[in-house]
CSV table of C-alpha atoms in Angstrom, one decimal:
chain,number,residue,atom,x,y,z
A,1023,UNK,CA,22.9,13.7,17.1
A,1024,UNK,CA,24.1,10.8,19.1
A,1025,UNK,CA,27.7,10.3,18.4
A,1026,UNK,CA,29.1,7.6,20.6
A,1027,UNK,CA,30.0,4.4,18.9
A,1028,UNK,CA,30.4,1.0,20.5
A,1029,UNK,CA,34.1,1.2,19.9
A,1030,UNK,CA,34.4,4.6,21.4
A,1031,UNK,CA,32.3,3.6,24.4
A,1032,UNK,CA,34.4,0.5,25.0
A,1033,UNK,CA,37.5,2.7,24.7
A,1034,UNK,CA,36.2,5.1,27.2
A,1035,UNK,CA,35.4,2.2,29.4
A,1036,UNK,CA,39.0,1.0,29.2
A,1037,UNK,CA,40.2,4.5,30.0
A,1038,UNK,CA,37.9,4.5,33.0
A,1039,UNK,CA,39.6,1.5,34.4
A,1040,UNK,CA,43.1,2.8,33.7
A,1041,UNK,CA,42.6,6.4,35.0
A,1042,UNK,CA,39.7,5.9,37.5
A,1043,UNK,CA,37.9,8.5,35.6
A,1044,UNK,CA,34.4,7.9,34.2
A,1045,UNK,CA,32.9,9.4,31.0
A,1046,UNK,CA,31.3,12.9,31.7
A,1047,UNK,CA,27.6,12.8,32.3
A,1048,UNK,CA,26.8,9.4,30.7
A,1049,UNK,CA,23.2,9.0,29.9
A,1050,UNK,CA,21.4,5.7,29.8
A,1051,UNK,CA,18.0,5.3,28.2
A,1052,UNK,CA,16.0,2.2,29.3
A,1053,UNK,CA,13.3,0.7,27.2
A,1054,UNK,CA,10.6,-1.7,28.2
A,1055,UNK,CA,8.2,-2.5,25.3
A,1056,UNK,CA,4.8,-4.0,26.0
A,1057,UNK,CA,1.9,-5.1,23.8
A,1058,UNK,CA,0.3,-1.6,23.7
A,1059,UNK,CA,2.9,0.6,25.3
A,1060,UNK,CA,6.5,1.5,25.4
A,1061,UNK,CA,7.9,2.5,28.8
A,1062,UNK,CA,11.3,4.4,29.1
A,1063,UNK,CA,13.5,6.1,31.6
A,1064,UNK,CA,16.5,8.3,31.3
A,1065,UNK,CA,19.4,7.8,34.0
A,1066,UNK,CA,22.6,9.5,34.7
A,1067,UNK,CA,25.0,6.5,34.5
A,1068,UNK,CA,26.6,7.0,37.9
A,1069,UNK,CA,27.4,4.4,40.6
A,1070,UNK,CA,24.5,4.0,41.4
A,1071,UNK,CA,22.5,5.3,38.4
A,1072,UNK,CA,20.3,8.3,39.1
A,1073,UNK,CA,16.9,8.6,37.5
A,1074,UNK,CA,16.4,11.8,35.5
A,1075,UNK,CA,12.9,11.2,34.1
A,1076,UNK,CA,10.2,8.5,33.2
A,1077,UNK,CA,8.2,8.3,30.2
A,1078,UNK,CA,5.6,6.2,28.3
A,1079,UNK,CA,3.9,6.0,25.0
A,1080,UNK,CA,0.6,4.3,25.6
A,1081,UNK,CA,-2.5,3.1,23.7
A,1082,UNK,CA,-0.4,2.0,20.7
A,1083,UNK,CA,-2.7,0.8,18.0
A,1084,UNK,CA,-5.6,2.4,19.8
A,1085,UNK,CA,-7.4,5.8,19.6
A,1086,UNK,CA,-5.5,8.8,21.0
A,1087,UNK,CA,-2.0,7.4,21.7
A,1088,UNK,CA,0.0,9.7,23.9
A,1089,UNK,CA,3.6,10.4,24.8
A,1090,UNK,CA,4.1,11.4,28.5
A,1091,UNK,CA,7.3,12.4,30.2
A,1092,UNK,CA,7.7,13.2,34.0
A,1093,UNK,CA,10.9,14.3,35.6
A,1094,UNK,CA,12.1,16.0,38.7
A,1095,UNK,CA,12.8,19.1,36.6
A,1096,UNK,CA,9.4,20.6,35.6
A,1097,UNK,CA,10.8,21.5,32.2
A,1098,UNK,CA,11.0,17.8,31.4
A,1099,UNK,CA,7.3,17.3,31.8
A,1100,UNK,CA,5.2,16.9,28.8
A,1101,UNK,CA,2.1,15.1,27.5
A,1102,UNK,CA,1.2,15.1,23.8
A,1103,UNK,CA,-0.5,13.1,21.2
A,1104,UNK,CA,1.4,11.1,18.8
A,1105,UNK,CA,0.9,8.9,15.7
A,1106,UNK,CA,1.2,5.5,16.8
A,1107,UNK,CA,-0.9,2.9,14.9
A,1108,UNK,CA,1.8,0.4,15.5
A,1109,UNK,CA,5.1,0.0,17.4
A,1110,UNK,CA,7.1,1.2,14.4
A,1111,UNK,CA,5.4,4.5,14.4
A,1112,UNK,CA,5.4,4.7,18.2
A,1113,UNK,CA,9.2,4.2,18.4
A,1114,UNK,CA,9.6,6.9,15.7
A,1115,UNK,CA,7.8,9.3,18.0
A,1116,UNK,CA,10.1,8.3,20.9
A,1117,UNK,CA,13.2,8.9,18.8
A,1118,UNK,CA,11.9,12.2,17.6
A,1119,UNK,CA,11.7,13.2,21.3
A,1120,UNK,CA,15.3,11.9,21.9
A,1121,UNK,CA,16.5,14.0,19.1
A,1122,UNK,CA,14.8,17.0,20.6
A,1123,UNK,CA,16.6,16.5,23.8
A,1124,UNK,CA,20.0,15.8,22.2
A,1125,UNK,CA,21.4,19.3,23.1
A,1126,UNK,CA,20.6,18.6,26.8
A,1127,UNK,CA,21.2,14.8,27.0
A,1128,UNK,CA,23.5,13.1,24.5
A,1129,UNK,CA,22.8,9.4,24.9
A,1130,UNK,CA,25.6,7.0,25.9
A,1131,UNK,CA,23.7,3.8,25.5
A,1132,UNK,CA,20.3,2.1,25.4
A,1133,UNK,CA,19.3,-0.8,27.6
A,1134,UNK,CA,16.4,-2.9,26.5
A,1135,UNK,CA,14.3,-5.4,28.6
A,1136,UNK,CA,14.2,-8.5,26.5
A,1137,UNK,CA,11.6,-10.8,28.0
A,1138,UNK,CA,13.0,-14.1,26.6
A,1139,UNK,CA,16.6,-15.1,26.1
A,1140,UNK,CA,15.9,-18.8,25.2
A,1141,UNK,CA,18.6,-21.4,26.0
A,1142,UNK,CA,21.4,-19.3,24.7
A,1143,UNK,CA,21.4,-15.9,26.5
A,1144,UNK,CA,22.1,-16.2,30.2
A,1145,UNK,CA,23.7,-12.7,30.8
A,1146,UNK,CA,23.2,-9.2,29.5
A,1147,UNK,CA,25.3,-8.2,26.5
A,1148,UNK,CA,25.8,-5.9,23.6
A,1149,UNK,CA,23.1,-6.2,20.9
A,1150,UNK,CA,24.8,-7.3,17.7
A,1151,UNK,CA,23.5,-8.3,14.2
A,1152,UNK,CA,24.1,-12.0,15.2
A,1153,UNK,CA,22.0,-11.6,18.4
A,1154,UNK,CA,19.1,-10.0,16.5
A,1155,UNK,CA,19.2,-12.9,14.0
A,1156,UNK,CA,19.1,-15.4,16.9
A,1157,UNK,CA,16.2,-13.4,18.6
A,1158,UNK,CA,14.3,-13.7,15.4
A,1159,UNK,CA,14.8,-17.5,15.6
A,1160,UNK,CA,13.6,-17.4,19.3
A,1161,UNK,CA,10.4,-15.5,18.4
A,1162,UNK,CA,8.2,-18.7,18.7
A,1163,UNK,CA,9.3,-19.0,22.3
A,1164,UNK,CA,7.5,-15.7,23.0
A,1165,UNK,CA,5.4,-14.4,20.2
A,1166,UNK,CA,3.7,-11.9,22.6
A,1167,UNK,CA,6.8,-10.0,23.5
A,1168,UNK,CA,10.0,-10.8,21.3
A,1169,UNK,CA,8.8,-9.4,17.9
A,1170,UNK,CA,8.1,-5.9,19.3
A,1171,UNK,CA,11.3,-6.0,21.3
A,1172,UNK,CA,13.3,-6.9,18.2
A,1173,UNK,CA,11.6,-4.1,16.3
A,1174,UNK,CA,12.5,-1.6,19.0
A,1175,UNK,CA,16.3,-2.6,18.7
A,1176,UNK,CA,16.3,-2.5,14.9
A,1177,UNK,CA,14.4,0.9,14.9
A,1178,UNK,CA,17.1,2.4,17.2
A,1179,UNK,CA,19.9,1.0,15.1
A,1180,UNK,CA,18.4,2.6,11.9
A,1181,UNK,CA,18.0,5.9,13.4
A,1182,UNK,CA,21.2,5.9,15.6
A,1183,UNK,CA,23.6,3.4,14.1
A,1184,UNK,CA,26.5,4.2,16.3
A,1185,UNK,CA,24.6,4.1,19.6
A,1186,UNK,CA,25.4,1.0,21.8
A,1187,UNK,CA,22.4,-1.1,22.8
A,1188,UNK,CA,22.5,-3.7,25.5
A,1189,UNK,CA,19.9,-6.6,25.8
A,1190,UNK,CA,18.9,-7.3,29.5
A,1191,UNK,CA,17.1,-10.6,29.6
A,1192,UNK,CA,14.2,-11.2,32.0
A,1193,UNK,CA,15.0,-15.0,31.9
A,1194,UNK,CA,18.6,-14.6,33.0
A,1195,UNK,CA,17.9,-14.7,36.8
A,1196,UNK,CA,16.5,-18.2,36.5
A,1197,UNK,CA,18.9,-19.5,33.8
A,1198,UNK,CA,20.8,-21.8,36.2
A,1199,UNK,CA,17.7,-23.4,37.9
A,1200,UNK,CA,18.5,-26.8,39.3
A,1201,UNK,CA,17.8,-29.3,36.7
A,1202,UNK,CA,14.8,-30.9,38.6
A,1203,UNK,CA,13.2,-27.5,38.6
A,1204,UNK,CA,13.7,-26.7,34.9
A,1205,UNK,CA,12.8,-30.0,33.4
A,1206,UNK,CA,9.2,-30.4,31.9
A,1207,UNK,CA,7.6,-33.8,32.1
A,1208,UNK,CA,7.2,-34.2,28.4
A,1209,UNK,CA,9.1,-36.3,25.8
A,1210,UNK,CA,12.8,-35.7,26.2
A,1211,UNK,CA,13.3,-34.7,22.5
A,1212,UNK,CA,11.8,-31.3,23.2
A,1213,UNK,CA,14.4,-30.4,25.7
A,1214,UNK,CA,17.0,-30.5,22.9
A,1215,UNK,CA,14.8,-27.7,21.2
A,1216,UNK,CA,15.1,-25.6,24.3
A,1217,UNK,CA,11.8,-26.4,25.9
A,1218,UNK,CA,12.2,-26.1,29.7
A,1219,UNK,CA,11.1,-23.9,32.5
A,1220,UNK,CA,12.6,-20.5,32.0
A,1221,UNK,CA,10.9,-18.2,34.5
A,1222,UNK,CA,10.4,-14.4,34.0
A,1223,UNK,CA,10.5,-11.2,36.0
A,1224,UNK,CA,14.2,-11.7,36.5
A,1225,UNK,CA,15.1,-8.0,36.3
A,1226,UNK,CA,12.6,-7.4,39.1
A,1227,UNK,CA,14.0,-10.3,41.2
A,1228,UNK,CA,17.5,-9.3,40.7
A,1229,UNK,CA,16.6,-5.7,42.0
A,1230,UNK,CA,14.6,-7.1,44.9
A,1231,UNK,CA,17.6,-9.3,46.0
A,1232,UNK,CA,20.0,-6.3,45.9
A,1233,UNK,CA,17.5,-4.1,47.9
A,1234,UNK,CA,17.0,-7.0,50.5
A,1235,UNK,CA,20.6,-7.2,51.0
A,1236,UNK,CA,20.9,-3.4,51.5
A,1237,UNK,CA,17.8,-3.3,53.8
A,1238,UNK,CA,18.2,-6.5,55.8
A,1239,UNK,CA,21.8,-7.4,55.3
A,1240,UNK,CA,23.7,-10.0,53.4
A,1241,UNK,CA,22.7,-12.8,55.8
A,1242,UNK,CA,19.0,-12.3,54.9
A,1243,UNK,CA,19.7,-12.2,51.2
A,1244,UNK,CA,21.6,-15.5,51.5
A,1245,UNK,CA,18.8,-17.1,53.5
A,1246,UNK,CA,15.6,-18.8,52.3
A,1247,UNK,CA,13.7,-16.2,50.4
A,1248,UNK,CA,10.4,-16.2,48.5
A,1249,UNK,CA,9.8,-13.2,46.2
A,1250,UNK,CA,6.2,-12.4,45.1
A,1251,UNK,CA,6.1,-10.1,42.1
A,1252,UNK,CA,2.3,-9.4,41.9
A,1253,UNK,CA,1.2,-7.1,39.2
A,1254,UNK,CA,-0.6,-7.3,35.9
A,1255,UNK,CA,1.9,-10.2,35.4
A,1256,UNK,CA,2.4,-12.1,38.5
A,1257,UNK,CA,4.9,-14.8,39.5
A,1258,UNK,CA,6.9,-16.1,42.5
A,1259,UNK,CA,10.5,-17.2,42.9
A,1260,UNK,CA,12.2,-19.3,45.6
A,1261,UNK,CA,15.7,-18.1,46.2
A,1262,UNK,CA,18.5,-19.7,48.3
A,1263,UNK,CA,22.0,-18.4,48.8
A,1264,UNK,CA,21.0,-15.6,46.4
A,1265,UNK,CA,20.2,-18.1,43.6
A,1266,UNK,CA,16.9,-18.9,42.0
A,1267,UNK,CA,16.0,-22.5,42.8
A,1268,UNK,CA,12.4,-22.4,41.4
A,1269,UNK,CA,9.8,-20.1,39.9
A,1270,UNK,CA,6.2,-20.2,39.1
A,1271,UNK,CA,6.2,-19.1,35.5
A,1272,UNK,CA,7.5,-21.8,33.1
A,1273,UNK,CA,8.2,-22.0,29.4
A,1274,UNK,CA,6.0,-18.9,28.8
A,1275,UNK,CA,4.8,-16.1,31.1
A,1276,UNK,CA,1.3,-17.6,31.1
A,1277,UNK,CA,2.1,-20.2,33.6
A,1278,UNK,CA,1.8,-20.1,37.4
A,1279,UNK,CA,-0.6,-18.0,39.4
A,1280,UNK,CA,-3.6,-16.2,37.8
A,1281,UNK,CA,-2.8,-12.7,36.6
A,1282,UNK,CA,-4.8,-9.8,35.2
A,1283,UNK,CA,-5.6,-11.5,31.9
A,1284,UNK,CA,-3.5,-14.6,31.9
A,1285,UNK,CA,-4.8,-17.9,33.2
A,1286,UNK,CA,-1.9,-19.2,35.1
A,1287,UNK,CA,-1.6,-23.0,35.3
A,1288,UNK,CA,-4.3,-25.0,33.4
A,1289,UNK,CA,-5.0,-28.7,32.8
A,1290,UNK,CA,-3.5,-29.1,29.3
A,1291,UNK,CA,-6.5,-31.4,28.4
A,1292,UNK,CA,-8.6,-28.3,28.3
A,1293,UNK,CA,-7.3,-27.4,24.9
A,1294,UNK,CA,-8.5,-30.8,23.5
A,1295,UNK,CA,-11.9,-30.4,25.1
A,1296,UNK,CA,-12.4,-26.8,23.7
A,1297,UNK,CA,-11.2,-28.1,20.3
A,1298,UNK,CA,-13.9,-30.7,20.3
A,1299,UNK,CA,-16.7,-28.7,21.7
A,1300,UNK,CA,-16.1,-25.2,20.4
A,1301,UNK,CA,-13.7,-25.7,17.5
A,1302,UNK,CA,-10.7,-24.0,19.2
A,1303,UNK,CA,-7.5,-24.0,17.4
A,1304,UNK,CA,-4.2,-23.2,19.0
A,1305,UNK,CA,-4.2,-19.4,18.1
A,1306,UNK,CA,-7.7,-19.1,19.7
A,1307,UNK,CA,-6.7,-21.0,22.8
A,1308,UNK,CA,-3.6,-18.8,23.1
A,1309,UNK,CA,-5.6,-15.6,22.8
A,1310,UNK,CA,-8.0,-16.9,25.6
A,1311,UNK,CA,-5.1,-18.0,28.0
A,1312,UNK,CA,-3.2,-14.8,27.6
A,1313,UNK,CA,-5.8,-12.0,27.0
A,1314,UNK,CA,-9.2,-13.2,28.2
A,1315,UNK,CA,-8.5,-15.1,31.4
A,1316,UNK,CA,-7.2,-14.5,34.9
A,1317,UNK,CA,-8.9,-11.7,36.9
A,1318,UNK,CA,-10.7,-10.5,33.7
A,1319,UNK,CA,-12.1,-13.9,32.7
A,1320,UNK,CA,-13.2,-14.8,36.2
A,1321,UNK,CA,-14.8,-11.5,37.0
A,1322,UNK,CA,-16.2,-10.8,33.5
A,1323,UNK,CA,-15.8,-7.0,34.5
A,1324,UNK,CA,-12.2,-6.0,35.1
A,1325,UNK,CA,-8.5,-7.0,35.0
A,1326,UNK,CA,-7.7,-4.5,37.7
A,1327,UNK,CA,-7.4,-5.8,41.3
A,1328,UNK,CA,-8.5,-2.3,42.7
A,1329,UNK,CA,-11.8,-2.5,40.8
A,1330,UNK,CA,-12.5,-6.0,42.0
A,1331,UNK,CA,-11.7,-5.4,45.6
A,1332,UNK,CA,-14.0,-2.2,45.5
A,1333,UNK,CA,-17.0,-4.1,44.2
A,1334,UNK,CA,-16.5,-7.6,45.7
A,1335,UNK,CA,-19.2,-7.2,48.3
A,1336,UNK,CA,-21.8,-6.6,45.6
A,1337,UNK,CA,-20.5,-8.9,42.9
A,1338,UNK,CA,-19.8,-12.5,43.6
A,1339,UNK,CA,-17.7,-12.9,40.4
A,1340,UNK,CA,-15.3,-10.2,41.6
A,1341,UNK,CA,-15.1,-11.7,45.0
A,1342,UNK,CA,-14.3,-15.2,43.6
A,1343,UNK,CA,-11.7,-13.7,41.3
A,1344,UNK,CA,-9.9,-12.1,44.3
A,1345,UNK,CA,-10.3,-15.2,46.4
A,1346,UNK,CA,-8.8,-17.5,43.7
A,1347,UNK,CA,-5.9,-15.1,43.1
A,1348,UNK,CA,-5.0,-15.0,46.8
A,1349,UNK,CA,-5.5,-18.8,47.2
A,1350,UNK,CA,-3.3,-19.7,44.3
A,1351,UNK,CA,-0.4,-17.3,45.5
A,1352,UNK,CA,-0.7,-18.9,49.0
A,1353,UNK,CA,-0.3,-22.4,47.6
A,1354,UNK,CA,2.8,-21.3,45.7
A,1355,UNK,CA,4.2,-19.9,48.9
A,1356,UNK,CA,3.6,-23.2,50.7
A,1357,UNK,CA,5.2,-25.1,47.8
A,1358,UNK,CA,8.2,-23.0,47.8
A,1359,UNK,CA,8.7,-23.1,51.5
A,1360,UNK,CA,8.8,-26.8,51.1
A,1361,UNK,CA,11.3,-26.6,48.3
A,1362,UNK,CA,13.5,-24.3,50.4
A,1363,UNK,CA,13.2,-26.5,53.5
A,1364,UNK,CA,11.8,-23.6,55.4
A,1365,UNK,CA,11.4,-19.9,55.0
A,1366,UNK,CA,13.2,-16.8,56.4
A,1367,UNK,CA,11.9,-13.9,54.3
A,1368,UNK,CA,8.8,-13.3,52.2
A,1369,UNK,CA,8.9,-10.2,49.9
A,1370,UNK,CA,5.9,-8.6,48.2
A,1371,UNK,CA,6.4,-6.5,45.2
A,1372,UNK,CA,4.7,-5.3,42.0
A,1373,UNK,CA,1.6,-3.1,41.7
A,1374,UNK,CA,-0.6,-5.5,43.8
A,1375,UNK,CA,2.1,-6.7,46.1
A,1376,UNK,CA,3.2,-3.1,47.0
A,1377,UNK,CA,-0.2,-1.5,47.2
A,1378,UNK,CA,-2.9,-3.9,48.2
A,1379,UNK,CA,-2.8,-4.7,51.9
A,1380,UNK,CA,-6.1,-6.6,51.8
A,1381,UNK,CA,-4.5,-9.0,49.2
A,1382,UNK,CA,-1.4,-9.5,51.2
A,1383,UNK,CA,-3.4,-10.2,54.3
A,1384,UNK,CA,-5.5,-12.8,52.6
A,1385,UNK,CA,-2.5,-14.5,51.1
A,1386,UNK,CA,-0.7,-14.7,54.5
A,1387,UNK,CA,-3.8,-15.7,56.5
A,1388,UNK,CA,-3.5,-19.3,57.9
A,1389,UNK,CA,0.3,-19.3,57.2
A,1390,UNK,CA,1.2,-18.9,60.9
A,1391,UNK,CA,2.0,-22.7,61.1
A,1392,UNK,CA,5.4,-22.0,59.3
A,1393,UNK,CA,6.1,-18.7,60.8
A,1394,UNK,CA,4.3,-16.0,58.8
A,1395,UNK,CA,2.5,-13.5,61.2
A,1396,UNK,CA,1.5,-10.0,59.8
A,1397,UNK,CA,1.0,-6.9,62.0
A,1398,UNK,CA,-2.2,-5.5,61.0
A,1399,UNK,CA,-1.4,-1.8,61.3
A,1400,UNK,CA,2.0,-2.1,59.6
A,1401,UNK,CA,0.3,-3.9,56.7
A,1402,UNK,CA,-2.5,-1.4,56.3
A,1403,UNK,CA,0.1,1.4,56.2
A,1404,UNK,CA,2.2,-0.4,53.5
A,1405,UNK,CA,5.2,-0.2,55.7
A,1406,UNK,CA,8.5,-1.8,54.5
A,1407,UNK,CA,8.2,-4.5,57.2
A,1408,UNK,CA,4.8,-5.8,57.8
A,1409,UNK,CA,5.4,-8.9,59.9
A,1410,UNK,CA,5.0,-8.8,63.7
A,1411,UNK,CA,7.9,-8.4,66.0
A,1412,UNK,CA,7.6,-12.1,67.1
A,1413,UNK,CA,7.1,-13.5,63.5
A,1414,UNK,CA,9.8,-16.1,62.7
A,1415,UNK,CA,9.5,-15.1,59.0
A,1416,UNK,CA,10.2,-11.5,58.0
A,1417,UNK,CA,7.6,-10.2,55.6
A,1418,UNK,CA,8.6,-7.1,53.6
A,1419,UNK,CA,7.2,-4.9,51.0
A,1420,UNK,CA,9.8,-3.6,48.5
A,1421,UNK,CA,9.1,-1.5,45.6
A,1422,UNK,CA,10.7,-2.9,42.5
A,1423,UNK,CA,12.5,-0.9,39.9
A,1424,UNK,CA,13.3,-2.8,36.7
A,1425,UNK,CA,14.4,0.3,34.8
A,1426,UNK,CA,17.0,1.1,37.4
A,1427,UNK,CA,18.3,-2.5,37.2
A,1428,UNK,CA,18.5,-2.1,33.4
A,1429,UNK,CA,20.5,1.1,33.7
A,1430,UNK,CA,22.8,-0.4,36.2
A,1431,UNK,CA,23.4,-3.5,34.0
A,1432,UNK,CA,24.2,-1.4,31.0
A,1433,UNK,CA,26.7,0.6,33.0
A,1434,UNK,CA,28.3,-2.7,34.1
A,1435,UNK,CA,28.4,-4.2,30.5
A,1436,UNK,CA,30.0,-1.1,29.1
A,1437,UNK,CA,32.2,-0.4,32.0
A,1438,UNK,CA,30.7,3.0,32.8
A,1439,UNK,CA,30.4,2.7,36.6
């Protein structure tokens, strides 16, 4: 069983500071819950953290849900069917696996990716009863993510009541946006209710900024930077002096550029039109915007960029979906370059940003007027720097690692580093 309590962990953290000794073999489990999956990773809580294995329970609520684990040690690898008609049963299967490993890895703490921190939470912190109550109140801010994330923390507490859990908020990176960037042009009374631009992908952006500093130096990280996290969810952030000054997602993750199944920005009058012509209510509109739009809605065939690129020469719908995605990302880059007063570094990340040279090339095409010049061979090879030697703007591809960022954050909060 897992024995460390919050009190014991904090006491060990104090001893660490006093004696310059760290706990023996601290183990940090990171949890990233999605709508139909739970991703997790196990880290040695060193400085920096070292990944031991990755895992996932997918197809939650669908036929044949599976628990998969892959580690550097072949004995860690497994794939087995589990009972997971919902997230409660899925997390039970995960915790059964944790107990199976308890003789090899006694957990020190769990770090959770919590998508929305609302107006209150601007920094990672230990999960308490009071926080869970507040997150329940915040659930209307993000009904697609928060309920399942709360369920995960509560399930861990029931099975392992003495195990410290840390919430790492995906909105925290953007919490201190300039006021002009976070205000929404609606009646002011809603601001008092916490309605504002929040932005997301914050854990990814925090990691990318640390990596940029390591790869290109502190000066580059303090410069004018645009980060493009392009995956199933996609957003961009404008960063100056290491701080987020604007981001494409807004009050919810549905805003900004088109994504795999999310629409991105829409004319709000569309809801009223669909209500009058097709009887849409708010729930049906929300389903359309989050799960039936984006690449899937435009192509009518797939939400996967790889599929669309493969068939775009034969399918005009696929071609238009790819073209619109690239066009919208390009527009946001231009807008953020204006907000930054110029651009020094552009970073591509996420599944599309890291692995789709065709998409990167189309996004950057025509942006030479403010200094973006790609080197074709470097881009095709997915090299870390894909801009030409003479390009005024450095264009980089950096693989993001939200789980590593969570593990590092947990170590910092608990004083384990």
